Coordinates of C-alpha atoms in Angstrom, one line a residue:
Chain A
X678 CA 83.7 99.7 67.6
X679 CA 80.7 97.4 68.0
X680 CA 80.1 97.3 71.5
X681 CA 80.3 93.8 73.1
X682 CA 77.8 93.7 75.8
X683 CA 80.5 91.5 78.2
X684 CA 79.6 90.2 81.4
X685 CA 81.9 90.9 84.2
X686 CA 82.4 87.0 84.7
X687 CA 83.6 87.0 81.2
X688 CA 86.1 89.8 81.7
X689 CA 87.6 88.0 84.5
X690 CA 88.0 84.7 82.7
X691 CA 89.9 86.7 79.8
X692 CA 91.7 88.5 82.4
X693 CA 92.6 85.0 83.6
X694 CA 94.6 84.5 80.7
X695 CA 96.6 87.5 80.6
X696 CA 100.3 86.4 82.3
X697 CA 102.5 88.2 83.7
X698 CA 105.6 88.3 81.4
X699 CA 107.9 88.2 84.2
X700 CA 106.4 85.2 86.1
X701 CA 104.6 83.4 83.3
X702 CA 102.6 80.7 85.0
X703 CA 100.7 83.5 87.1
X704 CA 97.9 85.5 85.7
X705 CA 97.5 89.3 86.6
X706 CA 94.5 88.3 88.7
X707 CA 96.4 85.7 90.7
X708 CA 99.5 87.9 90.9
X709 CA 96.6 90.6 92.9
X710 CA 96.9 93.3 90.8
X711 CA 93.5 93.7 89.1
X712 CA 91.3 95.1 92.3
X713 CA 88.3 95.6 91.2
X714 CA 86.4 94.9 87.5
X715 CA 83.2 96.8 86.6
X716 CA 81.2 96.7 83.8
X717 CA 78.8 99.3 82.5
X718 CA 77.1 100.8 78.9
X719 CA 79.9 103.0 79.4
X720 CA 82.3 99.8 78.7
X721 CA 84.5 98.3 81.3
X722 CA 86.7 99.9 83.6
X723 CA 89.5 97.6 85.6
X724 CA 91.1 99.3 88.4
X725 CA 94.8 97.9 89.1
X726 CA 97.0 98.2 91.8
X727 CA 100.4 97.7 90.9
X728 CA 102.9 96.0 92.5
X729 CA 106.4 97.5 93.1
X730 CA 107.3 101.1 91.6
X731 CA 110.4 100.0 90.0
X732 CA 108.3 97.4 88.0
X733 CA 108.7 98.2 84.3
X734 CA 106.5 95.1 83.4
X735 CA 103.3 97.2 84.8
X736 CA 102.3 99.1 81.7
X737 CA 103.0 95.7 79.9
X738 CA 100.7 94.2 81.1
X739 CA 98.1 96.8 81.2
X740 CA 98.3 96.7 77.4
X741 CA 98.3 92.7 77.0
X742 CA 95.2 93.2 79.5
X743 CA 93.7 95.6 77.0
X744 CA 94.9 93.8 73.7
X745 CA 93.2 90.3 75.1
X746 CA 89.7 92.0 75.8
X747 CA 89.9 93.4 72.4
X748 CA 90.6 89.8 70.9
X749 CA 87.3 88.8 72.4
X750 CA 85.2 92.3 70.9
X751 CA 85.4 94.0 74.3
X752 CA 87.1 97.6 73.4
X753 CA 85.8 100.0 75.7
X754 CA 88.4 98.7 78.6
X755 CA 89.7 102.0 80.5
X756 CA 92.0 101.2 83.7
X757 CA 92.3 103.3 86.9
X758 CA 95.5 103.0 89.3
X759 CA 94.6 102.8 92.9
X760 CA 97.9 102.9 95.1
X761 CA 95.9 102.3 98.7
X762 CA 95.9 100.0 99.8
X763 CA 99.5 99.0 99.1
X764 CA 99.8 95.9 97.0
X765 CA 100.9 92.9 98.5
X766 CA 102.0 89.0 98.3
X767 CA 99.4 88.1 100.2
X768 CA 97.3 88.7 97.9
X769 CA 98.3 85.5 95.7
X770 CA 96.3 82.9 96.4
X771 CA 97.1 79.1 97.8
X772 CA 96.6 77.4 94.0
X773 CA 99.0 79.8 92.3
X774 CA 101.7 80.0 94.8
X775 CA 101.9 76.3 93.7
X776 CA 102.5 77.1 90.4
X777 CA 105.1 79.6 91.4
X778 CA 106.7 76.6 93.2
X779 CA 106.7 74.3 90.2
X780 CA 108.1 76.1 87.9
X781 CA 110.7 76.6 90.2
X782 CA 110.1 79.7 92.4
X783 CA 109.7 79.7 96.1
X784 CA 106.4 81.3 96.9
X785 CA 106.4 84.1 99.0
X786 CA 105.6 83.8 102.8
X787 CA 103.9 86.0 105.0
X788 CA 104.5 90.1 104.3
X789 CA 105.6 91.2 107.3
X790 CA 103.5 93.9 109.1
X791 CA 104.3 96.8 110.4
X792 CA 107.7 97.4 111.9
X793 CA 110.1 99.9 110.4
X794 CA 113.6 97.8 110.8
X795 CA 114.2 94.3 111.7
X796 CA 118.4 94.4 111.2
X797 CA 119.6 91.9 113.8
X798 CA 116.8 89.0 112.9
X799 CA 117.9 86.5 109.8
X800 CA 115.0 85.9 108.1
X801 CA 113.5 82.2 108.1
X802 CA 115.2 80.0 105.6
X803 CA 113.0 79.7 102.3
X804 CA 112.0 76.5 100.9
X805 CA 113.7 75.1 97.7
X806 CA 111.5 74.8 95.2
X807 CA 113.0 72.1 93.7
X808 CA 114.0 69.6 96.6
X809 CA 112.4 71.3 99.4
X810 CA 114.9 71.3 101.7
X811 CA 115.1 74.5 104.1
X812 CA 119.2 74.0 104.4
X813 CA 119.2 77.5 101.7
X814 CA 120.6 80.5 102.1
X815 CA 119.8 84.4 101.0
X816 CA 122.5 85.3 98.0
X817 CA 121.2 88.5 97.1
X818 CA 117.9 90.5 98.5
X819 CA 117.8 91.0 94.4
X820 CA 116.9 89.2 91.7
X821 CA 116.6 89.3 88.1
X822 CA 113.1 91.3 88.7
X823 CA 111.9 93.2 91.2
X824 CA 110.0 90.4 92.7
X825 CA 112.1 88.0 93.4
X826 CA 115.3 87.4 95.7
X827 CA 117.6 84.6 94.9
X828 CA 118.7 82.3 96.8
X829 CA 121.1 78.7 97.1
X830 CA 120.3 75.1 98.2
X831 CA 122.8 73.4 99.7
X832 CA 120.5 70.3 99.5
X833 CA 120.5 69.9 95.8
X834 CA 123.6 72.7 95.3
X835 CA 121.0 74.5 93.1
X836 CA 120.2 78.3 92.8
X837 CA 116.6 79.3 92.9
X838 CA 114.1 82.3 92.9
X839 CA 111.7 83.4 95.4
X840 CA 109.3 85.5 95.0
X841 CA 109.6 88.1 97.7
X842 CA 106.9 88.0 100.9
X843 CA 106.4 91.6 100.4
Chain B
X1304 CA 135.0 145.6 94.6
X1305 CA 133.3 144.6 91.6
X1306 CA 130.1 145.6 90.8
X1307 CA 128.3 142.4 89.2
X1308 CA 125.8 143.1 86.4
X1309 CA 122.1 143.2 88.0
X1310 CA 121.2 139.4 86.3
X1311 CA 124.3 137.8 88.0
X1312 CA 124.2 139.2 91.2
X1313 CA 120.6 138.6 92.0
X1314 CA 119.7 135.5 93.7
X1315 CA 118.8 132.7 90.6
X1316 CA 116.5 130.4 92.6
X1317 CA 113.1 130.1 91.3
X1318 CA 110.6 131.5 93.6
X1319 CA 109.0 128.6 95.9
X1320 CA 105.4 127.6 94.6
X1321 CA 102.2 126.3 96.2
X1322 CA 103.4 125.1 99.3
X1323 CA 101.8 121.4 99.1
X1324 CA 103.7 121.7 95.2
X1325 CA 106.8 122.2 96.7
X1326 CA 106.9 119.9 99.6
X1327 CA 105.6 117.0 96.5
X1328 CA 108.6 118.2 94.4
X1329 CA 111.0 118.1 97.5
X1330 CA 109.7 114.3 98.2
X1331 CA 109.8 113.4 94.1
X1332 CA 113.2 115.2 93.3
X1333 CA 115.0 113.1 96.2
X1334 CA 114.0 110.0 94.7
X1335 CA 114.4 110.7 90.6
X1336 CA 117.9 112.3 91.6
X1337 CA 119.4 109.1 93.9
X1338 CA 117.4 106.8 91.4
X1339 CA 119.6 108.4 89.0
X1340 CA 122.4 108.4 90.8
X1341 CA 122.0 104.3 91.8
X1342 CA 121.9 103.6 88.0
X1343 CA 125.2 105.1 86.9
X1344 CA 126.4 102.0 88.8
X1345 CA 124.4 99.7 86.1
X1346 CA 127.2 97.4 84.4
X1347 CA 130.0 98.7 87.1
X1348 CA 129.3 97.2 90.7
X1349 CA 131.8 95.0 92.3
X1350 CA 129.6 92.0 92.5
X1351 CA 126.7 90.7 90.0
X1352 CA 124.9 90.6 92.3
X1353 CA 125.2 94.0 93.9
X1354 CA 124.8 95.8 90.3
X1355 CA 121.5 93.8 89.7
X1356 CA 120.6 95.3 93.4
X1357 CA 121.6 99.3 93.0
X1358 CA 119.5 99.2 89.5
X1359 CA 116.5 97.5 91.4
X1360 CA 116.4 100.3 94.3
X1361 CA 117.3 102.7 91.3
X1362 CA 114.1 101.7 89.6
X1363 CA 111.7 101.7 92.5
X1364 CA 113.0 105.6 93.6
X1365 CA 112.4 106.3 90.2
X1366 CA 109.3 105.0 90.1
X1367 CA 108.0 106.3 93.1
X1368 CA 109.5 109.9 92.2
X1369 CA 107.5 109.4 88.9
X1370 CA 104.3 108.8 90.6
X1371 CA 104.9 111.9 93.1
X1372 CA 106.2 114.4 90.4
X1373 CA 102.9 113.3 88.8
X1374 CA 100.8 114.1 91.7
X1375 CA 103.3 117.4 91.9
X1376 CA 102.2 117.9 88.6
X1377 CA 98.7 117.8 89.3
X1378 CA 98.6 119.9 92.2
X1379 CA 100.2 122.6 90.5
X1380 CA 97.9 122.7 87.4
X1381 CA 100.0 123.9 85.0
X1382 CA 99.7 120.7 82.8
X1383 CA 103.6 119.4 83.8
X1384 CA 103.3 115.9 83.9
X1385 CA 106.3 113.6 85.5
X1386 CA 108.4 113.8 82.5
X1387 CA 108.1 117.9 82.3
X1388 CA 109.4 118.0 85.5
X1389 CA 111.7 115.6 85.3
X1390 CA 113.3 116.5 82.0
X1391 CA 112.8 120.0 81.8
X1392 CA 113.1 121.8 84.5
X1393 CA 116.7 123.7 85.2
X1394 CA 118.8 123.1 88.3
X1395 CA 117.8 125.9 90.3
X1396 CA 114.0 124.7 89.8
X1397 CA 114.8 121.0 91.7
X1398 CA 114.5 120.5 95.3
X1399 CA 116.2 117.5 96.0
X1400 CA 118.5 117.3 99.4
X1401 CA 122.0 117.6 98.6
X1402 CA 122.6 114.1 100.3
X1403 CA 121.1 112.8 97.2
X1404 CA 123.1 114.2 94.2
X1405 CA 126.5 113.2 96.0
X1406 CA 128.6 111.5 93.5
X1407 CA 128.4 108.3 93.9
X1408 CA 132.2 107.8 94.8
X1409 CA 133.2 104.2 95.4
X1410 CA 131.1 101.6 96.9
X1411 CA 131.3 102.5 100.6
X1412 CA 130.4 106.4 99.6
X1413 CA 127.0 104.8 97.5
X1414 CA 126.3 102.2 100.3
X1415 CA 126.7 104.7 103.3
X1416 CA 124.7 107.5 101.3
X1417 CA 122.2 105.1 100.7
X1418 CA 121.9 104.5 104.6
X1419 CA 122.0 107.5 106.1
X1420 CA 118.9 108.2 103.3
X1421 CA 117.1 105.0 103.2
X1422 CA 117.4 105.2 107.6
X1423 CA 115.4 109.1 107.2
X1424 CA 113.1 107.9 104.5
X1425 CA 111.4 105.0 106.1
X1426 CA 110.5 107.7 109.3
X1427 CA 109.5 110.0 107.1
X1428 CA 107.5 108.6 104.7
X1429 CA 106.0 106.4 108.0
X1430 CA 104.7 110.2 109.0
X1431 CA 103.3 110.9 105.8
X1432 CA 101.4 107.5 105.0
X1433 CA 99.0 108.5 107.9
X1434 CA 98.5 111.9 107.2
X1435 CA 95.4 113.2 105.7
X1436 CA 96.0 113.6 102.1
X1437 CA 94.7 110.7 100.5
X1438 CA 96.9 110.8 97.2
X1439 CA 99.9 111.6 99.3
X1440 CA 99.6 108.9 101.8
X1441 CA 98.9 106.5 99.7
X1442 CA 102.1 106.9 97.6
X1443 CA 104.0 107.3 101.2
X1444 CA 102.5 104.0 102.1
X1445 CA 104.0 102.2 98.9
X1446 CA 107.1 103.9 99.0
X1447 CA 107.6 103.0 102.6
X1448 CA 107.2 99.1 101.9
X1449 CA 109.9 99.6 99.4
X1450 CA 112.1 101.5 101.3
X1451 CA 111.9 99.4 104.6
X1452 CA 113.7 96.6 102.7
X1453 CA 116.4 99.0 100.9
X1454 CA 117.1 99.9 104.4
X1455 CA 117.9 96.1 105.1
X1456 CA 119.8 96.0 102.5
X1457 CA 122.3 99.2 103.3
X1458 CA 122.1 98.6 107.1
X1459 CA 123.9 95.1 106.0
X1460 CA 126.3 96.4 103.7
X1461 CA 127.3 98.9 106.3
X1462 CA 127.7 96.4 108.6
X1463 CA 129.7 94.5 106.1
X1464 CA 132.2 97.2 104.7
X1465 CA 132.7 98.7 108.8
X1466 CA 133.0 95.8 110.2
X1467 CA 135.1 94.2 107.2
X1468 CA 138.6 94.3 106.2
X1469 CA 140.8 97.6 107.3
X1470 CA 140.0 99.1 103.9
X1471 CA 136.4 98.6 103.7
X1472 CA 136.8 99.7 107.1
X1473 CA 138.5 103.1 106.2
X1474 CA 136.9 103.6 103.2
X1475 CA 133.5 103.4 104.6
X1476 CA 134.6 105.7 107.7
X1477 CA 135.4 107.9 105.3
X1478 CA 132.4 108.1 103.2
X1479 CA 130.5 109.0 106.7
X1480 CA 133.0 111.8 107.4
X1481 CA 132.3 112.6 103.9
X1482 CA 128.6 112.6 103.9
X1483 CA 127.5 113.7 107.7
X1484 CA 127.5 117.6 106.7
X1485 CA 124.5 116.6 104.1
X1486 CA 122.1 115.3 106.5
X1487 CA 121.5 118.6 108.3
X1488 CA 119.2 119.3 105.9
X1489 CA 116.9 116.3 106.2
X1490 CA 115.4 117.7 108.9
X1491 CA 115.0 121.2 108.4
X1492 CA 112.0 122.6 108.4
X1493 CA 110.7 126.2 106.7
X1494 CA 108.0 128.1 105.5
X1495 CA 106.7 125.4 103.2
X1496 CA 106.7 122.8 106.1
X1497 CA 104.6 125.3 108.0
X1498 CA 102.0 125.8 105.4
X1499 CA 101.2 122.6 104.4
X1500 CA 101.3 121.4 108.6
X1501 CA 98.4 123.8 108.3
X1502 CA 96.5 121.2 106.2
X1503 CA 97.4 118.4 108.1
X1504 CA 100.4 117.5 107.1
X1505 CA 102.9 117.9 109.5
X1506 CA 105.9 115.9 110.0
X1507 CA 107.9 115.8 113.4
X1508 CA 110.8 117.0 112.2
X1509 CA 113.1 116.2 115.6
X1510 CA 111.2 113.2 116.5
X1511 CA 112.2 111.8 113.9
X1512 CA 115.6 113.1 114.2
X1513 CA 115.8 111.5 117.6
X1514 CA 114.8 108.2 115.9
X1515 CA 117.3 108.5 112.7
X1516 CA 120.2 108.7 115.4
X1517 CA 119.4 105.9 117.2
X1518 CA 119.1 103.7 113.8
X1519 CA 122.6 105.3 112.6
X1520 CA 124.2 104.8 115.9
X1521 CA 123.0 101.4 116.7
X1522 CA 124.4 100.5 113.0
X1523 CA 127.4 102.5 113.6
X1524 CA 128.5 100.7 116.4
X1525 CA 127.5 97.6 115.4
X1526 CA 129.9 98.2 112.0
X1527 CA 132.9 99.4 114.1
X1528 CA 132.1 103.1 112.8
X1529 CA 132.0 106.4 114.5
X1530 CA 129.8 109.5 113.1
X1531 CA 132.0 112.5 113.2
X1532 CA 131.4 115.3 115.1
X1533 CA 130.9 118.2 112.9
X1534 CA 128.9 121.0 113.9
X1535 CA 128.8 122.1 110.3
X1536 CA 126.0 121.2 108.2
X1537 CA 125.5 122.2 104.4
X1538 CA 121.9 123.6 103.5
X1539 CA 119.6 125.1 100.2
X1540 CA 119.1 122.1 97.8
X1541 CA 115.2 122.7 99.1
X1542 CA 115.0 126.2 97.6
X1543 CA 117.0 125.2 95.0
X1544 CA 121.0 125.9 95.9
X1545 CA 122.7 122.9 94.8
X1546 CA 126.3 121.4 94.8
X1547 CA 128.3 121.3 91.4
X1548 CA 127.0 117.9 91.6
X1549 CA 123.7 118.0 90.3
X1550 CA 123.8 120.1 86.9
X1551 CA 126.1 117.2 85.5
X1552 CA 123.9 115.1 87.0
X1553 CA 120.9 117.1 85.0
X1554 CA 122.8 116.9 81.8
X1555 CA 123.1 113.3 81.6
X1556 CA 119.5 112.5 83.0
X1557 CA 117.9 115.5 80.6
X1558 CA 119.9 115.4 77.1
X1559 CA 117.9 112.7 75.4
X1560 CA 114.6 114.6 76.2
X1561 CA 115.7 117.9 75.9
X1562 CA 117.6 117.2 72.1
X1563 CA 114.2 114.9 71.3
X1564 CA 111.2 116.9 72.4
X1565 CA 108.5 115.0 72.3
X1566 CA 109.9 112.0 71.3
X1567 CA 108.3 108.7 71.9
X1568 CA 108.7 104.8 71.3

């Protein structure tokens, strides 16, 4: 394959474009997984840390990764897993959580540290979305992907998403 | 008395590997086997909203037993990836606490084995996220976030089905009757445990025996139930002597591989 000499600015704007399937308006760099981008003669190397085990969308969108860098000539892409540090929702940034909120899915808060059980506290009301209110309550810890919980304004009497603080 | 031929009456397990294999294996097998378990409830829970739960936790056990069956794999170095182990191994050659391949029963037998699991997990994985194998804590670390919350989530539905109607009530006082002999085991510790404390990695077995009984009892009480007294605990899914349980278990979770060697898509 012709070797593209690619920058590593130009690998993170491709990788910029690459959504996660699941969450469509976040790219894998906002959702945190891509750690770490380096680029070589040897070709580029991205090393990912994935998000939860029981995410089936990981190899996904390793390959959409892979399949956009080859649309722009870059085709020497290998990927390394990393599991420490432990991925987390804090590592989305301020600007995307806003799009997770406006296309209707309540941003995560703060992961909670530390701490192996916290039974007896309810935790803070999220945020709906669409209306804002915090009169919502937890329907299931679950959702339609690992990700996300759902929950119900009783505000606006609508169900929403959020993306788990995790 | 009758005399057994030779190959029947000699003792089937498999002989214990590598010690830092088979404590990997022992972590792995628990979570593919009660990852499998959790998705025979896929299409069949009470509530949507409980099936869509029981096949998330079922994916992230068997996603984290993926990733340690791999590092299992690994350290062996017989080139067994996940899916060799997984798939082809025989009964006798998984490790898995018998806690795990319980059948899943009805709801209050899945929620309270899930408990009394999830409420060991979260102390023992907490052990081994800070001990110094770097491959091994880090998937202990990951696991640990995940298992934290499935403990939320089985601590409430305890509280929910003991402290519910009378049947919930009963039929989750049962389950515990049921499923106290099987958790014995969780915190024995042999010859394996002993060898690979050798290289660090040792895990307090009655520390954190002292702290699993005061989650399950705090829960307990708070969900009207009583953990039975019974002095009898069943033992051997470590070296391999399993229930009836698991080889049906196997048989369902292996055919496809097995009949399709090598098969891919």
């Amino acid at each position: 394959m012709t070797a593209v000499r690619a920058n590593r600015d130009d690998v993170m704007r491709i990788l910029g474009t690459v959504m996660d399937p699941e969450v469509p308006v976040l790219s894998v760099v906002e959702l945190g997984i891509v750690r770490h981008v380096a680029v070589s003669d040897a070709g580029v190397k991205i090393t990912i840390t994935p998000t939860y085990s029981g995410c089936p969308a990981m190899r996904t969108m390793e390959q959409d990764m892979r399949e956009a860098l080859v649309a722009e000539g870059i085709g020497d892409v290998t990927f390394e897993t990393v599991y420490a540090p432990a991925w987390t929702s804090d590592w989305i940034p301020a600007a995307a959580r806003e799009k997770l909120r406006r296309f209707g899915i309540a941003p995560p808060g703060p992961a909670e540290q530390g701490g192996l059980i916290a039974l007896a506290r309810r935790p803070a009301s999220v945020a709906c979305p669409y209306c804002g209110s915090t009169n919502t309550e937890r329907r299931s810890e679950f959702g339609s992907t690992a990700c996300k919980a759902i929950h119900f304004c009783n505000a606006c009497r609508q169900p929403f998403d959020e993306f788990k603080a995790f | 008395m009758t005399t057994l031929p030779p190959d029947v009456a000699a003792p089937r397990e498999t002989p214990l590997g590598a010690p830092i294999v088979e404590f990997v294996l022992r972590l792995g097998d628990d979570r593919l086997v009660l990852g499998h378990r959790l998705s025979e409830w896929c299409g069949h829970a009470p509530v949507l909203e409980e099936d869509i739960a029981l096949a998330n936790v079922a994916l992230d056990l068997i996603g984290q037993g993926a990733a340690m069956l791999a590092l299992a794999g690994k350290l062996e170095g017989r080139g067994r990836d996940e899916d060799a182990l997984a798939y082809l191994r025989d009964e006798r050659e998984f490790r898995n606490c018998l806690l795990v391949e319980q059948p899943n029963g009805d709801f209050a037998v899945t929620i309270v084995r899930q408990f009394l699991f999830d409420a060991w997990s979260v102390l023992y994985l907490d052990a081994l996220a800070r001990c110094p194998h770097a491959e091994l804590a880090a998937l202990a670390a990951r696991a640990l976030k995940e298992d934290t919350y499935h403990l939320r989530h089985s601590s409430q539905w305890m509280l929910r089905l003991g402290d519910g109607t009378p049947e919930s009530h009963e039929r989750a006082q049962r389950a515990l009757d049921a499923l106290w002999r099987f958790t014995g085991e969780l915190f024995e510790a042999d010859a394996v445990d002993a060898a690979v404390a050798k290289q660090g990695i040792a895990v307090d077995r009655e520390a954190i025996r002292a702290r699993w009984n005061d989650i399950v009892s705090d829960v307990a009480r708070r969900a009207t139930l009583t953990p039975p007294d019974e002095p009898h605990m069943a033992s051997g899914g470590r070296t391999g002597r399993h229930s009836e349980h698991l080889g049906h278990l196997l048989a369902e979770m292996q055919i496809v591989a097995r009949s399709h060697p090598g098969a891919g898509w």
